[in-house]
Short mmCIF file of C-alpha atoms in Angstrom, two decimals:
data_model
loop_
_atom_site.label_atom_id
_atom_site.label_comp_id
_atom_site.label_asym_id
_atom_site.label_seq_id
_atom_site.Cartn_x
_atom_site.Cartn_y
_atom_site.Cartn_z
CA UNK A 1 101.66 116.63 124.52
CA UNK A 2 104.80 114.60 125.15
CA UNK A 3 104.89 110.72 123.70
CA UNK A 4 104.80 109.54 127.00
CA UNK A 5 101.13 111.05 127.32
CA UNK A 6 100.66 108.37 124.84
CA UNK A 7 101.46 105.24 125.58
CA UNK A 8 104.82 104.70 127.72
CA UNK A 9 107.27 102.61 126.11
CA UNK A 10 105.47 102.99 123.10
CA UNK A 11 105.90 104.62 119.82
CA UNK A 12 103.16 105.25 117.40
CA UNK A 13 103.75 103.63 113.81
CA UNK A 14 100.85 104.42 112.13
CA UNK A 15 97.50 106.60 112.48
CA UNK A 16 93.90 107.20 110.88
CA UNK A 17 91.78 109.39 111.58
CA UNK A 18 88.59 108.80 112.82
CA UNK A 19 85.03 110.62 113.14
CA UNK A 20 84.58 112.92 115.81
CA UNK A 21 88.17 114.20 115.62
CA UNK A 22 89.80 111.34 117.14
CA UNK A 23 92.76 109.14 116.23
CA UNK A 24 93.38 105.54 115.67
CA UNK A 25 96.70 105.08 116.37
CA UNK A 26 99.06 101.85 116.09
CA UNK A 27 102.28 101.36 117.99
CA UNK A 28 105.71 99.55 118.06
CA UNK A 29 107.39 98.22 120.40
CA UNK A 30 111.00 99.15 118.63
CA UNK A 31 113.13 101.66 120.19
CA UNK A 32 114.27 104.30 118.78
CA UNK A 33 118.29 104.71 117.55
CA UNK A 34 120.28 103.82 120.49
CA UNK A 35 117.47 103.18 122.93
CA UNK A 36 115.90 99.94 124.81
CA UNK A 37 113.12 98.16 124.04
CA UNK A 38 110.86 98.31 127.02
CA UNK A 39 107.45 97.00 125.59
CA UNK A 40 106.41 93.33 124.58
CA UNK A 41 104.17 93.92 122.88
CA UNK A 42 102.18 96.59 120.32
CA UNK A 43 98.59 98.07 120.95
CA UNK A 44 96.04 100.39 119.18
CA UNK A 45 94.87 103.32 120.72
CA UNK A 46 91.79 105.77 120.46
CA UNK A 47 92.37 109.49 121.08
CA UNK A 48 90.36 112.39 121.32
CA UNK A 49 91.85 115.18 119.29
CA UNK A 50 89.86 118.26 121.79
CA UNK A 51 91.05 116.84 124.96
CA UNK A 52 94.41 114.33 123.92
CA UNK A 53 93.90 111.97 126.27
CA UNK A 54 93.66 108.23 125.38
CA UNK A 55 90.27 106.88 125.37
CA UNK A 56 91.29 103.17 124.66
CA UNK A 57 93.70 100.94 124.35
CA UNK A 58 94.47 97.44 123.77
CA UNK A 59 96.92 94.47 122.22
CA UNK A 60 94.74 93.28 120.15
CA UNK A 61 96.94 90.72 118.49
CA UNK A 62 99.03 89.27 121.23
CA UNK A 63 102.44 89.15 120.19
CA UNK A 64 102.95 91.80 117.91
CA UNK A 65 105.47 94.10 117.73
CA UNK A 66 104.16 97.16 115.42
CA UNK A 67 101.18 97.76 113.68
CA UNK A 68 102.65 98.76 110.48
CA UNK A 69 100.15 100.55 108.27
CA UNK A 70 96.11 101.30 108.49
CA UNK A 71 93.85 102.75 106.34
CA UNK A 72 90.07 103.43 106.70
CA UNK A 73 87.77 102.16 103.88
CA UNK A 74 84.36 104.14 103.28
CA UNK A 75 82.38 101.68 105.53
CA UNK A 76 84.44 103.11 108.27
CA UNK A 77 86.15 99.58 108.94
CA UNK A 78 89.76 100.06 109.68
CA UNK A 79 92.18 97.51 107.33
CA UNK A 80 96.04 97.24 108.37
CA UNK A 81 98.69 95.01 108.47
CA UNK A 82 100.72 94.00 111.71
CA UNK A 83 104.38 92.98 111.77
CA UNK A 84 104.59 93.90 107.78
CA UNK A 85 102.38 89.98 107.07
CA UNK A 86 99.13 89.84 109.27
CA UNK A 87 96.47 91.29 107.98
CA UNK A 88 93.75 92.40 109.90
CA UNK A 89 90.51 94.30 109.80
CA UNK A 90 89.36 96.63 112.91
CA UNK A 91 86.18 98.12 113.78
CA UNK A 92 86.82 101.00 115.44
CA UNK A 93 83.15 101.36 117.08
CA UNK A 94 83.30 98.93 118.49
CA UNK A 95 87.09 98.46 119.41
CA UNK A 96 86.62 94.77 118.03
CA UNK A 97 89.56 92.63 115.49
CA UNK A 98 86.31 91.18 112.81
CA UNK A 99 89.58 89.56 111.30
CA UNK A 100 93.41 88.83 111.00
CA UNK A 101 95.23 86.34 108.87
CA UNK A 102 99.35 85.59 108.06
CA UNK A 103 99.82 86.57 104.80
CA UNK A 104 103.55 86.06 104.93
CA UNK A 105 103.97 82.59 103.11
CA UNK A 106 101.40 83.36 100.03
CA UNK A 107 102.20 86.58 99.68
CA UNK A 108 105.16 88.29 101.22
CA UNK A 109 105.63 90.86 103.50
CA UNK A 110 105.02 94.51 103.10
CA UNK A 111 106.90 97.34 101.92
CA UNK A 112 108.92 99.30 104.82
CA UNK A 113 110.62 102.30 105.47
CA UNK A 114 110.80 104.83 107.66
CA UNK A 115 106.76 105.91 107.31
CA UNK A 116 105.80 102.72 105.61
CA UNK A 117 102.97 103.76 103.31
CA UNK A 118 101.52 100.31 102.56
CA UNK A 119 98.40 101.45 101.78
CA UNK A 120 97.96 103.95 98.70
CA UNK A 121 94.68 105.48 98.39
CA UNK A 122 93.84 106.20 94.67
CA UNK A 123 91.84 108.71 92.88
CA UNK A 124 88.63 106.20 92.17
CA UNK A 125 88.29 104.53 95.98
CA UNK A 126 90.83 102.16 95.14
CA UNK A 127 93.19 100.95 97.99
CA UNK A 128 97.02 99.93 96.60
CA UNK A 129 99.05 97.69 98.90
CA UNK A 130 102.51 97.91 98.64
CA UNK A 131 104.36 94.37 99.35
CA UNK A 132 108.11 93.90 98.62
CA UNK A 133 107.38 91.78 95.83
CA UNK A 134 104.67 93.94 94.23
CA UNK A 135 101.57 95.76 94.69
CA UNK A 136 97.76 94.69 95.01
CA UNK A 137 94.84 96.68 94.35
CA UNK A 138 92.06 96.62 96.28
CA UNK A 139 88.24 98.23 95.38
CA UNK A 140 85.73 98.61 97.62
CA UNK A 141 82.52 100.14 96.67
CA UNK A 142 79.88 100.16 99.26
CA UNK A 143 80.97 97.57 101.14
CA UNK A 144 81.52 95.37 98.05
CA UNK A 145 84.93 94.34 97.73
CA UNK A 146 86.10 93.59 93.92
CA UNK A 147 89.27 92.06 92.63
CA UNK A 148 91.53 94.82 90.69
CA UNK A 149 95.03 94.56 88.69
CA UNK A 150 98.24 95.07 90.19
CA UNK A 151 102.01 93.88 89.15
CA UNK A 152 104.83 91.44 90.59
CA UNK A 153 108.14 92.26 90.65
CA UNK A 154 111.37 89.15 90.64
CA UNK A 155 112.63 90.97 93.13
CA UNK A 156 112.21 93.05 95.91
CA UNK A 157 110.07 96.36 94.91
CA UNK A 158 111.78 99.57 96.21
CA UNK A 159 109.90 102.45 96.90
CA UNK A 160 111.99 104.96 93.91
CA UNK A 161 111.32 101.88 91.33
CA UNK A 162 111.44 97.99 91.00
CA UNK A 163 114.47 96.01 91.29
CA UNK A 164 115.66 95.12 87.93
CA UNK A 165 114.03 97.76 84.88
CA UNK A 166 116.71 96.47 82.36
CA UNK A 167 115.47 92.75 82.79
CA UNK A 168 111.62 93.04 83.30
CA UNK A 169 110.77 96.82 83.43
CA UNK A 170 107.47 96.71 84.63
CA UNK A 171 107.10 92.91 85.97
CA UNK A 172 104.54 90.46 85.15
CA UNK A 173 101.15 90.64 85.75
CA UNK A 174 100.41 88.30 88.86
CA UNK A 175 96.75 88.29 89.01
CA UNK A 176 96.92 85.24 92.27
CA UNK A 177 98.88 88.06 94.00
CA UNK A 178 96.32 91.02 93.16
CA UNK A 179 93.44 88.95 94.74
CA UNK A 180 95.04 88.87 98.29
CA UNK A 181 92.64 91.82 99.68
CA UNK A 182 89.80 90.23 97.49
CA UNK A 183 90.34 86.75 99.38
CA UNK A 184 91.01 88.14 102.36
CA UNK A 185 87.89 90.43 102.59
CA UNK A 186 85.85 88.25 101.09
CA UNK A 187 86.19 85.68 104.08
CA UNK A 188 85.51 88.58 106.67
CA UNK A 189 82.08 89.36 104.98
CA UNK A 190 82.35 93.33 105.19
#
């Protein structure tokens, strides 16, 4: 399978995997080192894993440039974040966007890096969100979102440690910040 099988002018940014052994996958639109940047704009694409052809495909959120990070919830709905500050929930049944919202100006942007991990799955269902400025937890239990705990950092969080330990080594507690997915979710009605 080349990357060109894919999506042309694309590059995939992010994936989940899906029932049925297919692939949700999320692109960019940013070349790689040294190359051009062909596309205007980023999709999400279906795949099926026996056959690897594309099934679907679409720009959901015009404009958009990468879909930075996804991550599946038990319900089966699909959460992410586009452009590292729009969060937006998927349904991948029904190839519909049930919601998106810029986060950017209440909350920050993302963590990045090459693989961004935004979303960290934990051991009890929880779903962590990386930002720059500190981390959210998320808990969804049948469909039930709850509020969780989470830290801010003053600066920006890297992912090896925060950005000052000498002056505040683990933060503050931000408990406006740790409510973003609970707000957010909450106004989709999952």
């Amino acid at each position: 399978l080349q990357h060109t099988d894919i999506l042309p002018e694309h590059s995939t940014m992010s994936l989940v995997a899906l029932p049925g052994r297919k692939l949700l996958g999320g692109t960019t639109t940013a070349a790689g080192t040294g190359g051009e940047k062909k596309a205007s704009q980023a999709q999400l694409y279906i795949m099926d894993m026996e056959s690897k052809k594309i099934q679907w495909h679409e720009a959901i959120l015009p404009g958009v440039q990468e879909y930075t990070d996804m991550s599946m919830a038990q319900n089966g709905i699909v959460y992410g974040f586009a452009d590292r500050k729009i969060f937006f929930v998927f349904d991948p049944v029904q190839k519909k966007l049930i919601y998106s919202s810029d986060v950017k100006s209440k909350f920050g942007i993302t963590n990045f890096q090459q693989g961004p991990r935004t979303f960290i799955k934990g051991p009890d269902s929880s779903i962590y969100i990386l930002f720059e400025k500190g981390i959210a937890r998320q808990s969804i239990t049948m469909g039930v979102i709850n509020g969780g705990g989470g830290i801010r950092t003053p600066g920006t969080l890297r992912y090896n440690g925060f950005q000052d330990r000498r002056l505040k080594p683990l933060g503050h507690s931000s408990s406006s910040l740790l409510t973003v997915c609970y707000v957010l979710l909450a106004l989709c009605q999952i």
